[in-house]
Backbone as a ProteinNet text record, in pm:
[ID]
protein_1_A
[PRIMARY]
IRLTMFDTVKCLIESSQKEFQGLMEERNKN
[TERTIARY]
-1252.5	-1305.7	-1337.6	-1455.9	-1495.2	-1465.4	-1373.4	-1339.7	-1445.4	-1486	-1579.2	-1499.4	-1569.6	-1504.1	-1430.4	-1493.8	-1434.5	-1301.2	-1298.6	-1174.9	-1064.4	-1102.5	-1004.7	-944.7	-1032	-985.3	-896.7	-937.7	-859.4	-719.4	-712.6	-583.1	-495.6	-556.4	-481.5	-427.7	-511.4	-470.1	-356.1	-369.2	-265.6	-133	-136.6	-11.5	50	-33.6	22.5	79.1	18.4	71.9	208.6	223.4	352.6	458.9	422.3	516.1	554.8	454.9	478.7	572.6	549.5	636.2	779.3	794.2	926.9	997	922	979.6	1023.3	941.3	973.9	1098	1109.2	1226.8	1352.5	1341.5	1456.1	1499.5	1401.9	1433.1	1498.8	1452.5	1507.2	1651.8	1688.9	1826.5	1924.4	1882.2	1972.5	2002.2
1805.6	1694.2	1576.9	1521.4	1408.3	1279	1201.8	1073.9	970.4	896.9	787.9	666.7	570	447.1	383.3	385.3	323.6	388.7	522.7	595.3	560.3	550.6	519.1	381.4	284.3	147.4	141.6	213.2	214	269	376.1	436.5	337.7	270.5	174.7	62	10.4	-99.8	-55.6	62.6	111.7	130.2	186.7	209.4	77.6	-19.6	-148.1	-223.3	-205	-268.9	-211.6	-79.4	-15.8	-69.1	-81.8	-134.9	-277.4	-355.7	-495.4	-505.6	-421.5	-421	-386.2	-289.6	-250.6	-365.7	-438.4	-552.5	-660	-687.9	-790.4	-750.9	-622.4	-575.9	-591.3	-562.9	-579.6	-725.7	-816.1	-959.2	-1004.5	-951.9	-992.6	-948.2	-837	-787.5	-882.9	-941	-1026.7	-1158.6
314.7	234.7	327.6	312.4	395.5	320.9	376.7	314.8	349.5	248.3	275.4	320.9	376.2	419.9	302.7	186.5	67.6	33.3	35.8	4.5	104.2	231.2	334.6	312.6	285.7	262.5	139.4	34.5	-89	-62.4	15	49.2	126	223.6	303.9	217.4	128.2	41.4	-48.9	-107	-198.3	-125.8	-5.7	66.7	111.8	150.2	191.6	72.3	-44.8	-164.9	-199.4	-183.2	-211.2	-115.7	12.5	111	75	36.3	1.3	-118.2	-219.1	-337.2	-297.7	-208.7	-162.6	-92.1	-8.7	61.1	-36.9	-136.2	-234.7	-313.8	-347.4	-421.5	-337.1	-207.4	-118.1	-114.4	-105.8	-100.9	-230.4	-343	-472.2	-488.9	-424.9	-435.6	-367.4	-255.6	-177.1	-247.1
[MASK]
++++++++++++++++++++++++++++++

């Protein structure tokens, strides 16, 4: 499957959002 630039960017954004959410949850626990 050939990923388009758009798909790649979308994947990156989604994964960084998940990481960001995880970081925020960690901060909220403390």
